[in-house]
Coordinates of C-alpha atoms in Angstrom, one line a residue:
M14 CA -6.3 2.4 2.7
T15 CA -8.1 -2.9 -0.6
Q16 CA -14.6 -13.7 -2.8
N17 CA -14.6 -16.7 -4.7
S18 CA -16.7 -18.7 -7.1
D19 CA -18.2 -18.5 -10.5
L20 CA -19.8 -15.2 -11.4
V21 CA -23.4 -14.7 -10.3
Q22 CA -24.4 -14.0 -13.9
K23 CA -22.9 -15.5 -17.0
R24 CA -20.8 -13.2 -19.1
K25 CA -22.6 -12.0 -22.1
K26 CA -21.3 -12.9 -25.6
P27 CA -19.8 -10.2 -27.7
A28 CA -22.5 -8.3 -29.7
N29 CA -20.3 -7.4 -32.6
S30 CA -17.1 -8.0 -34.4
A31 CA -15.5 -4.8 -33.0
L32 CA -15.9 -6.2 -29.5
I33 CA -14.5 -9.6 -30.6
L34 CA -11.5 -7.8 -32.0
T35 CA -11.0 -5.9 -28.8
Q36 CA -11.2 -9.0 -26.6
V37 CA -8.8 -11.0 -28.8
A38 CA -6.3 -8.2 -28.9
N39 CA -6.5 -7.7 -25.1
A40 CA -6.0 -11.4 -24.5
T41 CA -3.0 -11.5 -26.8
L42 CA -1.4 -8.4 -25.2
K43 CA -2.0 -9.8 -21.7
K44 CA -0.3 -13.1 -22.7
I45 CA 2.6 -11.3 -24.3
S46 CA 3.0 -9.1 -21.2
Y47 CA 3.5 -12.2 -19.0
L48 CA 6.5 -13.2 -21.0
S49 CA 8.2 -10.0 -21.9
V50 CA 8.8 -8.4 -18.5
G51 CA 12.4 -7.1 -18.3
V52 CA 14.7 -8.6 -15.7
G53 CA 16.5 -5.5 -14.4
L54 CA 17.2 -4.2 -10.9
G55 CA 13.8 -3.5 -9.4
L56 CA 11.1 -4.8 -6.9
S57 CA 8.4 -2.8 -5.2
T58 CA 5.4 -5.1 -5.9
L59 CA 6.2 -7.7 -3.3
T60 CA 5.6 -5.5 -0.2
I61 CA 2.0 -6.8 0.2
T62 CA -0.6 -7.0 -2.4
A63 CA -0.3 -8.9 -5.6
H64 CA -1.0 -7.2 -8.9
A65 CA -2.1 -9.5 -11.7
D66 CA -4.4 -9.8 -14.7
T67 CA -6.6 -12.8 -14.3
T68 CA -9.3 -14.3 -16.6
G69 CA -11.4 -16.7 -14.6
S70 CA -11.9 -19.8 -16.6
E71 CA -11.1 -18.3 -19.9
E72 CA -8.2 -19.9 -21.9
Y73 CA -6.0 -18.0 -24.3
R74 CA -4.2 -21.1 -25.7
G75 CA -6.1 -23.0 -28.4
S76 CA -5.3 -25.0 -31.5
A77 CA -5.1 -23.6 -34.9
A78 CA -8.0 -25.7 -36.0
V79 CA -10.5 -23.6 -34.0
V80 CA -9.2 -20.2 -35.1
D81 CA -11.2 -18.1 -37.5
T82 CA -8.3 -16.8 -39.6
S83 CA -10.7 -14.4 -41.4
A84 CA -11.2 -12.5 -38.2
P85 CA -8.8 -9.5 -37.7
I86 CA -5.6 -10.6 -35.9
A87 CA -7.4 -13.5 -34.3
A88 CA -4.5 -15.8 -35.3
L89 CA -2.2 -13.9 -33.0
S90 CA -3.8 -15.8 -30.1
T91 CA -2.0 -19.0 -31.2
L92 CA 1.5 -17.8 -31.6
S93 CA 3.4 -20.9 -30.9
S94 CA 6.5 -19.0 -29.6
L95 CA 4.5 -17.9 -26.6
D96 CA 4.1 -21.5 -25.5
D97 CA 7.9 -22.0 -25.4
D98 CA 8.6 -19.5 -22.6
K99 CA 11.4 -20.5 -20.3
P100 CA 11.3 -20.1 -16.5
L101 CA 12.0 -16.6 -15.3
K102 CA 15.6 -16.1 -14.0
V103 CA 16.0 -13.1 -11.8
T104 CA 19.3 -11.5 -10.6
L105 CA 18.5 -10.0 -7.2
P106 CA 20.2 -6.9 -5.8
K107 CA 23.1 -7.8 -3.5
I108 CA 22.1 -6.6 0.0
Q109 CA 24.9 -5.8 2.5
Q110 CA 24.0 -5.4 6.1
F111 CA 25.8 -3.7 9.0
K112 CA 25.0 -1.7 12.1
T113 CA 26.2 1.8 13.2
T114 CA 28.1 2.3 16.4
T115 CA 24.8 3.4 17.9
G116 CA 23.2 0.1 16.9
V117 CA 21.1 1.3 14.0
P118 CA 20.6 -1.5 11.5
V119 CA 21.5 -0.6 7.9
R120 CA 20.9 -2.3 4.6
F121 CA 22.9 -1.2 1.5
V122 CA 22.8 -2.0 -2.2
Q123 CA 25.5 -0.6 -4.4
T124 CA 24.4 0.6 -7.8
T125 CA 26.8 2.4 -10.1
A126 CA 24.7 3.1 -13.2
L127 CA 23.7 6.6 -12.0
P128 CA 25.7 9.1 -9.8
I129 CA 22.9 9.3 -7.2
V130 CA 22.3 8.0 -3.7
D131 CA 18.9 7.3 -2.0
V132 CA 18.7 7.3 1.8
D133 CA 15.6 6.1 3.7
L134 CA 15.7 6.6 7.5
R135 CA 12.6 5.0 9.2
F136 CA 11.4 5.3 12.8
N137 CA 8.8 3.2 14.6
A138 CA 7.0 6.5 15.2
G139 CA 3.9 7.0 13.2
S140 CA 0.6 8.6 14.2
A141 CA -0.3 5.6 16.3
R142 CA 2.1 7.1 18.9
D143 CA 0.3 10.5 19.0
T144 CA -1.7 9.7 22.1
S145 CA 1.4 8.7 24.0
I146 CA 2.4 12.4 23.9
R147 CA -1.0 13.8 24.7
K148 CA -4.4 12.3 25.2
E149 CA -6.3 12.8 21.9
G150 CA -3.2 14.5 20.5
F151 CA -4.1 13.4 17.0
G152 CA -1.8 14.9 14.4
I153 CA 1.4 15.4 16.5
A154 CA 3.5 13.0 14.4
N155 CA 2.2 14.5 11.1
M156 CA 3.0 18.1 12.3
T157 CA 6.4 17.0 13.5
A158 CA 7.2 15.6 10.0
T159 CA 5.9 18.8 8.4
M160 CA 8.0 21.1 10.4
L161 CA 11.3 19.1 10.2
T162 CA 11.9 20.6 6.7
Q163 CA 10.9 24.1 7.7
G164 CA 14.1 25.3 9.2
S165 CA 16.7 24.4 11.8
K166 CA 18.5 26.3 14.5
K167 CA 21.2 27.2 12.0
L168 CA 19.0 28.0 9.0
D169 CA 15.6 29.7 9.0
E170 CA 12.8 28.4 6.8
D171 CA 13.8 30.4 3.7
E172 CA 17.5 29.6 4.1
F173 CA 16.9 25.9 4.6
T174 CA 14.6 25.8 1.5
Q175 CA 17.1 27.7 -0.6
A176 CA 19.9 25.3 0.4
V177 CA 17.8 22.3 -0.6
E178 CA 16.9 23.9 -3.9
T179 CA 20.5 25.0 -4.6
L180 CA 21.8 21.4 -4.2
G181 CA 18.9 20.0 -6.3
I182 CA 18.2 17.3 -3.7
H183 CA 15.0 15.7 -2.5
L184 CA 14.7 15.9 1.3
N185 CA 11.4 15.0 2.8
S186 CA 9.8 13.7 6.0
S187 CA 6.4 12.0 6.4
A188 CA 4.4 10.3 9.1
Y189 CA 2.1 7.4 8.5
K190 CA 0.2 5.2 11.0
D191 CA 3.1 2.9 11.8
M192 CA 6.2 4.7 10.6
F193 CA 8.0 8.0 10.4
I194 CA 10.2 8.4 7.3
V195 CA 13.0 10.8 6.5
S196 CA 14.2 10.4 2.9
L197 CA 17.0 11.9 0.9
R198 CA 18.0 11.7 -2.8
S199 CA 21.2 13.4 -3.8
L200 CA 24.0 13.3 -6.3
S201 CA 26.7 11.0 -5.0
D202 CA 29.8 13.3 -5.3
D203 CA 31.1 14.7 -2.0
K204 CA 30.3 18.3 -3.1
H205 CA 26.6 17.6 -3.1
L206 CA 26.2 14.6 -0.8
L207 CA 28.1 15.9 2.2
L208 CA 26.1 19.1 2.3
A209 CA 22.9 17.2 1.8
I210 CA 23.7 14.9 4.8
D211 CA 24.4 18.0 6.8
L212 CA 20.9 19.4 6.1
M213 CA 19.4 16.0 6.9
T214 CA 21.2 15.9 10.3
Q215 CA 20.2 19.5 11.1
M216 CA 16.5 18.7 10.6
L217 CA 16.7 15.6 12.7
S218 CA 18.9 17.0 15.6
E219 CA 18.0 20.6 15.8
P220 CA 14.7 21.5 14.0
A221 CA 13.5 25.0 14.6
F222 CA 9.9 24.2 15.3
D223 CA 9.2 28.0 14.9
E224 CA 6.0 29.1 16.7
D225 CA 4.9 31.4 13.9
I226 CA 5.4 28.6 11.3
L227 CA 3.5 26.2 13.5
A228 CA 0.5 28.6 13.7
R229 CA 0.6 29.0 9.9
N230 CA 0.7 25.2 9.5
K231 CA -2.2 24.7 11.8
A232 CA -4.3 27.3 10.0
R233 CA -3.7 25.7 6.6
L234 CA -4.3 22.2 8.0
L235 CA -7.6 23.3 9.5
V236 CA -8.7 24.7 6.1
G237 CA -7.8 21.3 4.5
L238 CA -9.8 19.4 7.2
Q239 CA -12.8 21.6 6.5
Q240 CA -12.5 20.9 2.8
Q241 CA -12.2 17.2 3.6
K242 CA -15.8 17.3 4.7
Q243 CA -16.7 17.8 1.0
D244 CA -14.9 14.7 -0.1
P245 CA -17.0 11.5 0.2
N246 CA -14.0 9.3 -0.1
S247 CA -12.3 11.0 2.9
L248 CA -15.6 10.8 4.9
A249 CA -15.9 7.1 4.1
S250 CA -12.3 6.3 5.0
I251 CA -12.4 8.2 8.3
A252 CA -15.7 6.6 9.4
F253 CA -14.5 3.1 8.3
N254 CA -11.3 3.4 10.4
Q255 CA -13.1 4.8 13.4
A256 CA -15.7 2.0 13.4
L257 CA -13.2 -0.8 12.6
Y258 CA -10.6 0.2 15.2
G259 CA -12.6 1.9 18.0
E260 CA -10.1 2.9 20.8
H261 CA -7.1 1.5 18.9
P262 CA -4.4 4.0 17.8
Y263 CA -5.1 3.2 14.1
A264 CA -8.6 4.7 14.5
H265 CA -7.7 8.3 14.2
P266 CA -6.6 10.1 11.0
S267 CA -2.8 10.7 10.8
V268 CA -3.2 14.4 9.9
G269 CA -5.4 15.0 13.0
T270 CA -8.9 16.3 13.4
L271 CA -10.6 19.7 13.6
D272 CA -10.7 19.3 17.4
S273 CA -7.1 18.1 17.9
V274 CA -5.0 20.2 15.5
P275 CA -5.6 23.6 17.3
N276 CA -4.2 22.1 20.5
I277 CA -0.9 21.0 19.0
D278 CA 2.0 23.0 20.5
K279 CA 5.8 23.2 20.1
Q280 CA 6.5 21.3 23.3
Q281 CA 4.5 18.3 22.0
L282 CA 6.6 18.3 18.8
I283 CA 9.8 18.4 20.9
A284 CA 8.5 15.6 23.1
F285 CA 7.6 13.4 20.1
K286 CA 11.1 14.0 18.5
N287 CA 12.9 13.3 21.7
Q288 CA 11.0 10.1 22.5
Y289 CA 10.7 8.5 19.0
L290 CA 13.3 10.0 16.6
V291 CA 16.1 8.1 18.4
A292 CA 18.7 5.6 17.4
A293 CA 17.1 2.7 19.2
N294 CA 14.0 3.2 17.2
A295 CA 15.6 3.7 13.8
S296 CA 16.7 1.8 10.7
I297 CA 18.4 2.9 7.5
A298 CA 18.3 1.8 3.9
M299 CA 20.8 3.1 1.3
T300 CA 21.0 2.5 -2.4
G301 CA 23.3 4.1 -4.9
N302 CA 26.8 5.0 -6.2
L303 CA 28.7 4.3 -3.0
T304 CA 31.3 1.8 -1.8
L305 CA 30.6 -0.2 1.4
T306 CA 33.1 1.9 3.2
Q307 CA 31.4 5.1 2.1
A308 CA 28.0 3.8 3.0
K309 CA 29.2 3.0 6.5
K310 CA 30.7 6.5 6.9
L311 CA 27.5 8.0 5.7
A312 CA 25.4 6.0 8.1
E313 CA 27.6 7.1 11.0
D314 CA 27.2 10.7 9.9
I315 CA 23.4 10.4 9.9
T316 CA 23.0 8.7 13.2
N317 CA 25.8 10.3 15.3
G318 CA 23.5 13.2 16.3
L319 CA 20.6 11.0 17.3
P320 CA 20.0 10.4 21.0
T321 CA 20.2 6.7 21.9
G322 CA 16.7 6.5 23.4
Q323 CA 14.5 3.4 23.6
S324 CA 12.6 1.3 21.1
A325 CA 8.9 2.1 20.9
A326 CA 6.5 -0.2 22.8
D327 CA 4.6 -2.8 20.8
L328 CA 1.2 -1.6 19.6
P329 CA -1.9 -3.4 21.0
E330 CA -3.8 -5.7 18.7
P331 CA -7.2 -4.4 17.6
K332 CA -10.3 -6.5 18.3
P333 CA -12.5 -7.7 15.4
L334 CA -16.1 -6.5 15.2
N335 CA -17.5 -10.1 15.0
Q336 CA -20.8 -8.9 13.5
A337 CA -21.9 -6.9 10.5
K338 CA -22.1 -3.2 10.9
H339 CA -23.7 -0.7 8.5
I340 CA -22.9 3.1 8.7
H341 CA -24.5 5.7 6.4
I342 CA -23.3 9.3 6.1
P343 CA -25.7 11.7 4.4
F344 CA -24.0 13.6 1.6
P345 CA -25.5 15.6 -1.3
S346 CA -24.4 13.7 -4.3
T347 CA -25.8 11.7 -7.2
Q348 CA -23.4 8.9 -6.3
T349 CA -22.9 6.8 -3.2
T350 CA -19.3 6.0 -2.1
I351 CA -19.0 2.5 -0.5
L352 CA -16.2 1.0 1.7
M353 CA -16.6 -2.5 3.0
G354 CA -14.3 -4.8 4.8
Q355 CA -12.9 -6.1 8.0
L356 CA -9.8 -6.4 10.1
G357 CA -7.0 -8.0 8.1
S358 CA -3.6 -9.3 8.9
K359 CA -0.4 -7.9 10.4
R360 CA 2.9 -8.0 8.6
A361 CA 4.1 -11.6 8.4
T362 CA 7.7 -12.1 9.7
N363 CA 8.1 -15.9 9.5
P364 CA 8.1 -18.2 6.5
K365 CA 4.8 -19.9 7.4
D366 CA 2.8 -16.7 7.7
Q367 CA 4.5 -15.2 4.6
Q368 CA 3.3 -18.2 2.6
Q369 CA -0.2 -17.7 3.9
Q370 CA -0.1 -14.1 2.9
T371 CA 1.1 -15.1 -0.6
N372 CA -1.7 -17.6 -0.8
F373 CA -4.2 -14.8 0.1
A374 CA -2.6 -12.3 -2.3
V375 CA -3.1 -14.7 -5.3
G376 CA -6.7 -15.5 -4.3
N377 CA -7.6 -11.9 -3.7
E378 CA -6.2 -10.8 -7.0
V379 CA -8.6 -13.1 -8.7
L380 CA -11.5 -11.8 -6.6
A381 CA -10.8 -8.1 -6.2
G382 CA -7.5 -7.2 -8.0
G383 CA -9.1 -4.3 -9.8
D384 CA -8.3 -5.3 -13.4
F385 CA -11.1 -6.1 -15.9
N386 CA -10.8 -9.9 -15.3
A387 CA -11.1 -9.8 -11.5
R388 CA -14.4 -11.3 -10.5
L389 CA -15.8 -8.3 -8.7
M390 CA -14.9 -6.0 -11.7
T391 CA -16.4 -8.5 -14.2
E392 CA -19.7 -8.8 -12.4
V393 CA -20.3 -5.5 -10.7
R394 CA -19.0 -3.3 -13.6
Q395 CA -19.1 -5.2 -16.8
N396 CA -22.2 -7.4 -16.3
L397 CA -24.3 -5.2 -14.1
G398 CA -23.0 -1.8 -14.9
Y399 CA -23.1 -0.5 -11.3
T400 CA -19.7 1.1 -11.2
Y401 CA -16.7 2.2 -13.2
G402 CA -14.3 0.4 -10.9
I403 CA -14.2 -1.8 -7.8
S404 CA -11.2 -3.3 -6.1
G405 CA -10.1 -4.6 -2.7
S406 CA -6.8 -5.1 -1.0
M407 CA -5.1 -6.2 2.3
N408 CA -2.9 -3.7 4.1
P409 CA -0.7 -5.5 6.7
M410 CA 0.9 -3.3 9.3
L411 CA 2.7 -3.7 12.7
A412 CA -0.7 -4.6 14.1
R413 CA -3.6 -6.0 12.1
G414 CA -4.3 -3.7 9.2
P415 CA -7.6 -3.4 7.3
Y416 CA -8.9 -5.3 4.4
Q417 CA -11.1 -3.0 2.2
I418 CA -13.2 -3.1 -0.9
G419 CA -14.1 0.2 -2.4
F420 CA -16.3 1.6 -5.2
S421 CA -18.9 4.2 -6.1
T422 CA -22.3 3.8 -7.8
R423 CA -25.5 5.7 -8.4
N424 CA -27.6 6.4 -5.3
D425 CA -30.5 4.2 -6.5
K426 CA -28.2 1.3 -7.2
A427 CA -26.1 1.3 -4.0
R428 CA -28.0 -1.5 -2.2
A429 CA -28.1 -3.6 -5.3
A430 CA -24.3 -3.1 -5.9
I431 CA -23.5 -4.0 -2.3
E432 CA -25.5 -7.1 -2.4
A433 CA -24.1 -8.1 -5.8
S434 CA -20.6 -7.6 -4.4
L435 CA -21.3 -9.7 -1.4
E436 CA -22.8 -12.4 -3.5
V437 CA -19.6 -12.6 -5.7
I438 CA -17.5 -12.8 -2.6
N439 CA -19.6 -15.5 -1.0
N440 CA -19.7 -17.5 -4.2
T441 CA -16.0 -17.3 -4.5
L442 CA -15.4 -18.5 -1.0
D443 CA -17.9 -21.3 -1.5
Q444 CA -16.6 -22.6 -4.8
G445 CA -13.0 -21.4 -4.9
I446 CA -11.0 -19.9 -7.7
T447 CA -10.0 -22.1 -10.7
S448 CA -6.6 -23.5 -11.6
S449 CA -6.4 -21.3 -14.7
E450 CA -7.1 -18.2 -12.6
M451 CA -4.3 -19.3 -10.2
R452 CA -1.9 -19.9 -13.1
L453 CA -2.4 -16.6 -14.8
T454 CA -2.1 -14.7 -11.5
T455 CA 1.1 -16.5 -10.4
D456 CA 2.6 -16.0 -13.9
N457 CA 2.0 -12.3 -13.7
L458 CA 3.4 -12.0 -10.1
K459 CA 6.6 -13.7 -11.1
N460 CA 7.1 -11.8 -14.3
S461 CA 6.3 -8.4 -12.7
F462 CA 8.6 -9.2 -9.7
P463 CA 11.8 -7.7 -11.2
M464 CA 10.0 -4.4 -12.1
G465 CA 9.9 -3.6 -8.4
F466 CA 13.6 -3.1 -8.2
A467 CA 14.1 -1.5 -11.6
S468 CA 15.3 1.8 -10.0
N469 CA 17.3 3.0 -7.0
A470 CA 14.1 4.3 -5.5
G471 CA 12.4 0.9 -5.9
I472 CA 15.3 -1.0 -4.3
N473 CA 15.5 1.5 -1.5
G474 CA 11.8 1.4 -0.7
L475 CA 12.0 -2.4 -0.5
L476 CA 15.1 -2.2 1.8
G477 CA 13.4 0.3 4.0
M478 CA 10.3 -1.9 4.4
M479 CA 12.3 -5.0 5.1
N480 CA 14.4 -3.1 7.7
F481 CA 11.3 -1.6 9.4
Y482 CA 9.5 -4.9 9.8
Q483 CA 12.8 -6.7 10.6
L484 CA 12.4 -9.1 7.7
P485 CA 15.3 -11.4 6.7
N486 CA 16.9 -11.2 3.3
S487 CA 15.2 -14.5 2.5
Y488 CA 11.9 -12.5 2.3
L489 CA 13.2 -11.2 -1.0
T490 CA 15.2 -14.3 -2.2
D491 CA 12.3 -16.7 -1.5
Y492 CA 9.6 -14.5 -3.1
V493 CA 9.4 -16.5 -6.4
K494 CA 9.7 -19.7 -4.4
R495 CA 6.6 -18.7 -2.3
I496 CA 4.6 -18.1 -5.5
D497 CA 5.7 -21.5 -6.9
Q498 CA 4.6 -23.2 -3.7
V499 CA 1.0 -21.9 -3.8
K500 CA -1.6 -24.7 -4.2
L501 CA -5.1 -24.2 -5.3
S502 CA -6.6 -25.9 -2.3
E503 CA -4.5 -23.9 0.1
I504 CA -5.4 -20.6 -1.7
N505 CA -9.1 -21.3 -1.4
Q506 CA -8.7 -22.4 2.2
T507 CA -6.8 -19.3 3.1
M508 CA -9.4 -17.1 1.5
R509 CA -12.2 -18.9 3.5
E510 CA -10.3 -18.5 6.8
T511 CA -9.5 -14.9 6.2
L512 CA -12.6 -13.2 4.7
K513 CA -15.8 -13.1 6.7
P514 CA -18.3 -11.2 4.4
D515 CA -21.2 -11.9 6.8
D516 CA -19.5 -9.8 9.4
F517 CA -18.3 -7.0 7.1
L518 CA -18.3 -3.4 8.1
I519 CA -20.0 -1.4 5.3
V520 CA -19.8 2.4 5.2
T521 CA -21.9 4.3 2.6
V522 CA -21.6 8.1 1.9
G523 CA -24.4 9.4 -0.3
Q524 CA -27.8 11.1 -0.5
D525 CA -29.9 8.1 0.3
D526 CA -29.4 5.5 3.0
P527 CA -29.3 2.2 1.1
W528 CA -30.4 0.3 4.3
Q529 CA -33.7 2.2 4.6
D530 CA -35.6 0.7 1.7
K531 CA -35.0 -2.6 -0.1
N532 CA -37.2 -1.4 -2.9
T533 CA -34.3 0.6 -4.2
I534 CA -32.9 -2.7 -5.6
K535 CA -33.7 -2.7 -9.4

């Protein structure tokens, strides 16, 4: 992995009282939801994309004089108490920072409500590094992550699995395009936690990388890759990334390909571990029932066995296409899967760029947020009936990530749906979003903000992300401030500067090529 102006077609008026009732009830519930979000410890939503319900130019607040009190529950839309909401006050988690003796940065939040500990160890070592181990060695990082939990030099696969299950812990490793994550959740008492950390250090320092298990993993993965050919969403995503990124490391699938997986061997896994799973390339996030002293001891235990190593080199920046490109993949289906988009942004690390990304997040939520009030959803689904759902989002990474809009539609409506979507995007860029749309979106963002750190896992995921991208604590503390600072003119300007729909890459997977015959538009 997901623009501005008034809708292409006017919204149709409700045809019956049942629809009126539904719309009024939905409006009231949305309004209540903005004001009733709990303020607990939590915060996963601020990593990138904004999630908000927006309503275009519709207004929920009206005077009692214009309310038809004979209509069911219509009067709820004018509850005066909802107009007296006070500014949201959020108590943020207290983040403590330190470094281990090997120089690994650690962020720690103490929570005592539950006797658990979450540990998130991240390396700058995703699948974008595969080809540094072997040319076209796609899938090496993913296979390394898979095999870390399949036995160590002390414990074979069955013994390792039994130890994890006996302790009742969650111990996993995963490889993404940018990052390699080893995560642990355990009870916080020494009886469980110390044994859990021992298993974690075993898998990092002395994984078995058993040849027989590797052969089994490759066979299973090849079956999965063959099955992937029957999934139009996978086909569209693979083609989109290859066309968008070309020779850039982001172009290939993290799991590998049918050609590359058979060539993965044990020595490549060892080489990847030795080069990238090192202290100089690592960061740790910890959240849970620990004191600061205990957290420091735990971080030392985790990193002592890691070789010092060197930080991974910076990734190259991908080059934009600079012109429209259409790709069609024939697929026997009654529906066409569509992905459209462009190169997006990289992760912002300074206040100015972070404000720009917040501006875009607000504007994009109005355009393509995926809820029923987003402009694309309103026009392409509700008014035209081309799809069950359409949404788009930005995915910033170490290098420029993709901006994607995705949906599916009937084969004979594919071209019409694409052109309707592009028209909504262009109209939005030309005319801008409205002040009421901006207000509803920013209200939702602020009110949903605390939900991201409502759990240990939410807090720790945020800490891990901030550590990985080397973001200051102000990234968290200034989040609401950035939302309050958005201006309508700057949102619309940012949207126009960012999105270039005339140069979109558009991938379609379906029975008919929508670019062959314009007469398919109906």
